[in-house]
Coordinates of C-alpha atoms and ligand atoms in Angstrom, one line a residue:
M89 CA 227.9 154.8 93.4
E90 CA 229.9 157.9 94.0
N91 CA 227.1 159.3 96.5
L92 CA 227.0 155.9 98.4
A93 CA 231.1 155.8 98.5
K94 CA 231.1 159.1 100.0
K95 CA 228.8 157.7 102.6
V96 CA 230.9 155.1 103.5
S97 CA 233.9 157.5 103.7
N98 CA 232.2 159.6 106.2
S99 CA 230.9 156.8 108.3
K100 CA 232.6 156.5 111.8
F101 CA 232.1 152.4 111.7
V102 CA 230.7 150.2 108.7
V103 CA 229.7 147.0 109.7
T104 CA 229.1 144.2 106.5
L105 CA 226.8 141.5 107.1
T106 CA 227.2 138.6 104.4
G107 CA 225.2 135.6 103.6
A108 CA 225.5 132.4 101.2
G109 CA 224.9 135.2 98.0
V110 CA 228.2 136.4 98.5
S111 CA 230.1 133.0 98.1
A112 CA 227.6 131.9 95.1
E113 CA 229.9 133.4 92.2
S114 CA 232.9 130.9 94.1
G115 CA 230.5 128.2 92.9
I116 CA 229.1 127.5 96.4
S117 CA 225.2 126.6 96.3
T118 CA 223.0 129.2 98.5
F119 CA 220.4 127.7 100.8
R120 CA 217.1 129.1 99.4
D121 CA 217.5 130.1 95.9
K122 CA 216.2 127.7 92.8
D123 CA 218.9 125.3 93.3
G124 CA 219.8 125.8 97.1
L125 CA 220.8 123.0 99.6
W126 CA 217.7 123.2 101.6
K127 CA 215.5 122.7 98.4
T128 CA 217.4 119.3 97.8
Y129 CA 218.3 118.3 101.4
R130 CA 216.3 118.3 104.6
V131 CA 217.3 120.4 107.5
D132 CA 216.1 117.9 110.2
E133 CA 218.3 115.3 109.1
L134 CA 221.5 117.2 108.5
A135 CA 221.7 120.5 110.6
T136 CA 220.2 119.9 114.0
P137 CA 221.7 118.4 117.2
N138 CA 219.2 115.7 117.0
A139 CA 220.1 114.7 113.5
F140 CA 223.7 114.4 114.7
A141 CA 222.6 112.4 117.6
R142 CA 220.4 110.0 115.5
N143 CA 223.0 109.5 112.8
P144 CA 226.2 111.3 113.2
K145 CA 227.7 109.5 110.1
L146 CA 225.3 110.6 107.5
V147 CA 225.6 114.2 109.1
W148 CA 229.6 113.7 108.7
E149 CA 229.1 112.5 105.2
W150 CA 227.2 115.6 103.9
Y151 CA 229.7 118.1 105.6
E152 CA 232.7 116.1 104.3
W153 CA 231.0 116.6 101.1
R154 CA 230.2 120.1 101.5
R155 CA 233.7 120.6 102.8
N156 CA 235.3 119.1 99.5
I157 CA 233.4 121.5 97.3
I158 CA 234.6 124.4 99.4
R159 CA 238.3 123.4 99.5
N160 CA 238.4 123.5 95.9
A161 CA 236.5 126.9 95.8
S162 CA 238.4 130.1 95.7
P163 CA 237.4 133.6 96.8
N164 CA 235.5 135.9 94.2
P165 CA 235.6 139.8 93.7
A166 CA 233.0 140.4 96.1
H167 CA 235.2 138.5 99.1
Y168 CA 238.2 140.6 98.1
A169 CA 236.3 144.0 97.8
I170 CA 235.2 143.4 101.4
A171 CA 238.7 142.8 102.6
K172 CA 239.8 145.9 100.9
L173 CA 237.1 147.9 102.4
E174 CA 238.5 146.5 105.9
R175 CA 242.1 147.6 104.9
T176 CA 240.7 151.1 103.8
L177 CA 238.4 152.1 106.6
Q178 CA 239.4 152.7 110.5
N179 CA 236.4 151.1 112.0
F180 CA 235.0 148.2 110.3
L181 CA 233.7 144.8 111.3
L182 CA 232.3 141.7 108.7
I183 CA 229.7 139.4 110.5
T184 CA 229.4 136.8 108.2
Q185 CA 226.7 134.0 108.3
N186 CA 229.0 131.7 106.0
V187 CA 230.9 128.9 107.3
D188 CA 233.1 128.6 104.4
N189 CA 236.2 130.6 105.4
L190 CA 236.5 132.4 102.0
H191 CA 236.5 135.8 103.7
K192 CA 239.4 134.8 105.6
V193 CA 241.2 133.2 102.9
A194 CA 240.4 136.4 100.9
G195 CA 241.9 138.5 103.9
S196 CA 239.6 139.6 106.1
E197 CA 240.7 139.7 109.7
K198 CA 237.8 141.6 111.4
I199 CA 235.3 139.2 111.1
I200 CA 232.6 137.6 113.3
E201 CA 231.7 133.8 111.7
L202 CA 228.1 133.9 113.3
H203 CA 227.5 130.3 112.3
G204 CA 231.0 128.9 112.8
N205 CA 233.6 127.5 110.2
I206 CA 233.1 124.2 108.5
F207 CA 236.9 124.0 108.8
K208 CA 236.8 123.5 112.3
N209 CA 235.9 120.4 114.4
K210 CA 234.5 120.6 118.0
C211 CA 234.1 118.1 120.6
S212 CA 230.5 117.4 121.2
R213 CA 231.2 116.7 125.1
C214 CA 234.0 119.0 126.2
G215 CA 233.7 121.6 123.4
K216 CA 237.6 121.6 122.5
I217 CA 238.3 122.8 119.0
Y218 CA 240.4 121.1 116.5
D219 CA 241.7 122.5 113.0
A220 CA 240.3 120.4 110.2
T221 CA 241.9 122.2 107.4
K222 CA 244.0 119.5 107.1
G223 CA 242.5 117.3 104.5
P224 CA 239.4 115.0 104.6
V225 CA 238.3 113.2 107.5
P226 CA 238.4 109.4 107.3
L227 CA 235.0 108.1 107.9
G228 CA 235.0 104.5 109.2
Q229 CA 232.2 102.8 110.1
S230 CA 232.4 103.4 113.6
L231 CA 233.5 107.0 113.3
E232 CA 236.5 106.2 115.7
N233 CA 238.7 108.6 113.9
L234 CA 236.6 111.3 115.1
Q235 CA 237.4 111.2 118.7
C236 CA 238.4 113.7 120.9
D237 CA 241.0 113.5 123.7
C238 CA 238.3 112.9 126.3
G239 CA 236.6 110.4 124.1
G240 CA 233.7 112.7 123.2
L241 CA 232.5 112.7 119.4
L242 CA 233.7 115.5 117.2
R243 CA 231.3 117.4 114.9
P244 CA 231.7 120.3 112.7
D245 CA 232.2 123.5 114.2
V246 CA 228.9 125.2 112.8
V247 CA 226.1 126.2 114.5
W248 CA 222.9 124.0 113.7
F249 CA 219.2 124.9 113.9
G250 CA 217.9 125.4 117.6
E251 CA 221.5 126.0 118.5
S252 CA 222.9 129.3 120.4
I253 CA 225.0 131.7 118.6
P254 CA 228.4 131.9 120.3
H255 CA 229.0 135.8 119.2
I256 CA 225.9 137.0 119.0
E257 CA 226.5 139.8 121.8
A258 CA 229.4 141.1 119.9
A259 CA 227.2 141.0 116.8
F260 CA 224.2 143.1 118.3
N261 CA 226.7 145.5 120.0
A262 CA 228.4 146.3 116.6
S263 CA 225.1 146.3 115.0
S264 CA 223.4 149.1 117.5
T265 CA 226.9 151.2 117.3
C266 CA 227.4 151.3 113.6
D267 CA 226.4 154.2 111.4
F268 CA 226.5 152.3 108.1
M269 CA 225.6 148.8 107.6
L270 CA 226.1 146.8 104.3
V271 CA 224.1 143.9 103.9
V272 CA 225.2 141.5 100.9
G273 CA 223.8 138.5 99.7
T274 CA 221.4 137.1 102.5
S275 CA 217.7 136.3 102.2
G276 CA 217.3 137.5 105.9
T277 CA 215.3 134.9 106.8
V278 CA 217.4 133.4 109.6
E279 CA 217.3 134.7 112.9
P280 CA 219.1 136.0 114.8
A281 CA 221.1 137.4 111.9
A282 CA 218.1 138.7 110.1
S283 CA 217.6 140.9 113.0
L284 CA 220.9 142.6 112.5
P285 CA 220.1 145.1 110.1
Y286 CA 216.8 146.2 112.0
I287 CA 218.7 147.0 114.9
A288 CA 221.2 149.1 113.1
K289 CA 218.5 150.9 111.4
R290 CA 216.8 151.9 114.7
A291 CA 220.0 153.1 116.1
G292 CA 219.9 155.3 112.9
A293 CA 222.6 153.6 110.4
F294 CA 222.3 153.7 106.9
I295 CA 221.3 150.3 105.5
L296 CA 222.9 149.5 101.9
E297 CA 221.6 146.1 100.7
I298 CA 223.2 144.3 97.7
N299 CA 221.4 141.2 96.6
L300 CA 220.4 139.6 93.1
N301 CA 216.6 140.0 94.1
E302 CA 214.2 141.9 96.7
T303 CA 214.2 140.6 100.1
P304 CA 212.3 141.2 103.4
L305 CA 214.8 143.9 104.4
T306 CA 214.6 145.9 100.9
Q307 CA 211.6 147.7 102.7
V308 CA 213.8 149.0 105.2
A309 CA 216.9 149.7 103.5
D310 CA 218.0 153.1 102.7
Y311 CA 219.3 151.9 99.2
S312 CA 219.2 148.5 97.6
I313 CA 221.4 147.9 94.5
F314 CA 220.1 144.5 92.5
G315 CA 223.0 142.3 90.9
K316 CA 226.0 140.5 91.5
A317 CA 227.8 141.0 94.6
G318 CA 231.1 140.2 92.5
E319 CA 230.3 142.8 90.1
I320 CA 228.8 145.7 92.4
L321 CA 231.0 145.5 95.3
P322 CA 234.5 145.9 93.4
T323 CA 233.0 149.1 91.9
L324 CA 231.8 150.7 95.3
V325 CA 235.1 150.1 96.7
Q326 CA 237.0 151.4 93.8
N327 CA 234.7 154.6 94.2
L328 CA 235.5 154.6 97.8
L329 CA 239.1 154.5 97.0
T330 CA 238.8 157.6 94.7
V331 CA 236.7 159.4 97.3
Q332 CA 239.4 158.9 100.1
K333 CA 242.4 160.1 97.9
F334 CA 240.8 163.6 97.2
K335 CA 239.2 163.7 100.9
V336 CA 240.4 167.0 102.5
Ligands
OAD176 P1 220.1 132.1 101.5 O1 220.2 130.8 100.6 O2 218.9 131.9 102.3 O3 220.0 133.5 100.6 C1 221.0 133.7 99.7 C2 220.7 135.2 99.1 O4 221.9 135.4 98.4 C3 219.5 135.3 98.3 O5 218.8 136.5 99.0 C4 219.8 135.4 97.0 O6 219.2 136.6 96.0 C5 221.2 136.1 97.4 N1 222.3 135.9 96.2 C6 222.5 134.7 95.3 N2 223.8 135.2 94.4 C7 223.9 136.3 94.7 C8 225.0 137.1 94.1 N3 225.9 136.6 93.0 N4 225.1 138.3 94.8 C9 224.4 138.8 95.6 N5 223.4 138.2 96.2 C10 223.0 136.8 95.5 O7 221.4 132.3 102.2 P2 221.6 132.9 103.8 O8 220.7 134.1 103.7 O9 223.1 133.2 104.1 O10 222.5 128.7 108.2 O11 221.1 131.9 104.5 C11 221.3 132.0 106.4 C12 221.6 130.9 106.8 O12 220.8 129.8 106.5 C13 222.6 130.4 106.4 O13 223.8 130.9 107.0 C14 222.4 128.9 106.9 C15 221.1 128.5 106.3 O14 220.4 127.5 106.9 C16 223.0 127.9 109.0 O15 223.4 126.8 108.6 C17 223.0 127.7 110.5

């Protein structure tokens, strides 16, 4: 751990990529683990533009159900450790696939939310963004409460399957210029996020993976630590603080 901390400390630009596993210890289900959301619910009924066009009420009900779970969740030690990493390092960027807002609640500021944020609504016609932190969306029969000023229907501001990723260029740029990438709690199976560690690796970065299990990335990562992010990350950051303290 001390050697890894030294490696982080000597890096010029550290990028951290997170996935659902980082929020698992906050009680938020992942997608592909044993009890994952996509084991119980169908992507094509809930998380595609076609699904929304076909049955917006069903999609909204599902997102409101998820919002309620997330509203009652708090960041865990992994989120706090990543926020501390940002404060400790000069050049740092967090790229998260999570839409749950918990990194921000924990204090992360240099962050790209690759798949959007569940606490924002977006007009499906004009794209205007609305804050949705204020409480549950009243889901009337005709969804009349979910209209934009322009008359378009609001939707959650999350990226659905088949849609483009708004900030992907910035994520590609960061991945190809960092010299250390920390990849935490992602199965590494959803593109384009799954490609980011490979881009970093090709550009010469050191890849450290933290996950409960092996993933496709394990083969190419320079080092993998298997265990809970909420236990491993605080130890890594604590070691980093010690290394920084005695750095000459
Ligand atoms: P997945 O559910 O695919 O993977 C979660 C990963 O976290 C797995 O590899 C687990 O082993 C690991 N994990 C679980 N608990 C952990 C813990 N406590 N500590 C460390 N690792 C842990 O979730 P993602 O890779 O984030 O996209 O999925 C990517 C995207 O697929 C999501 O952003 C979402 C989904 O469909 C959209 O909705 C667009």
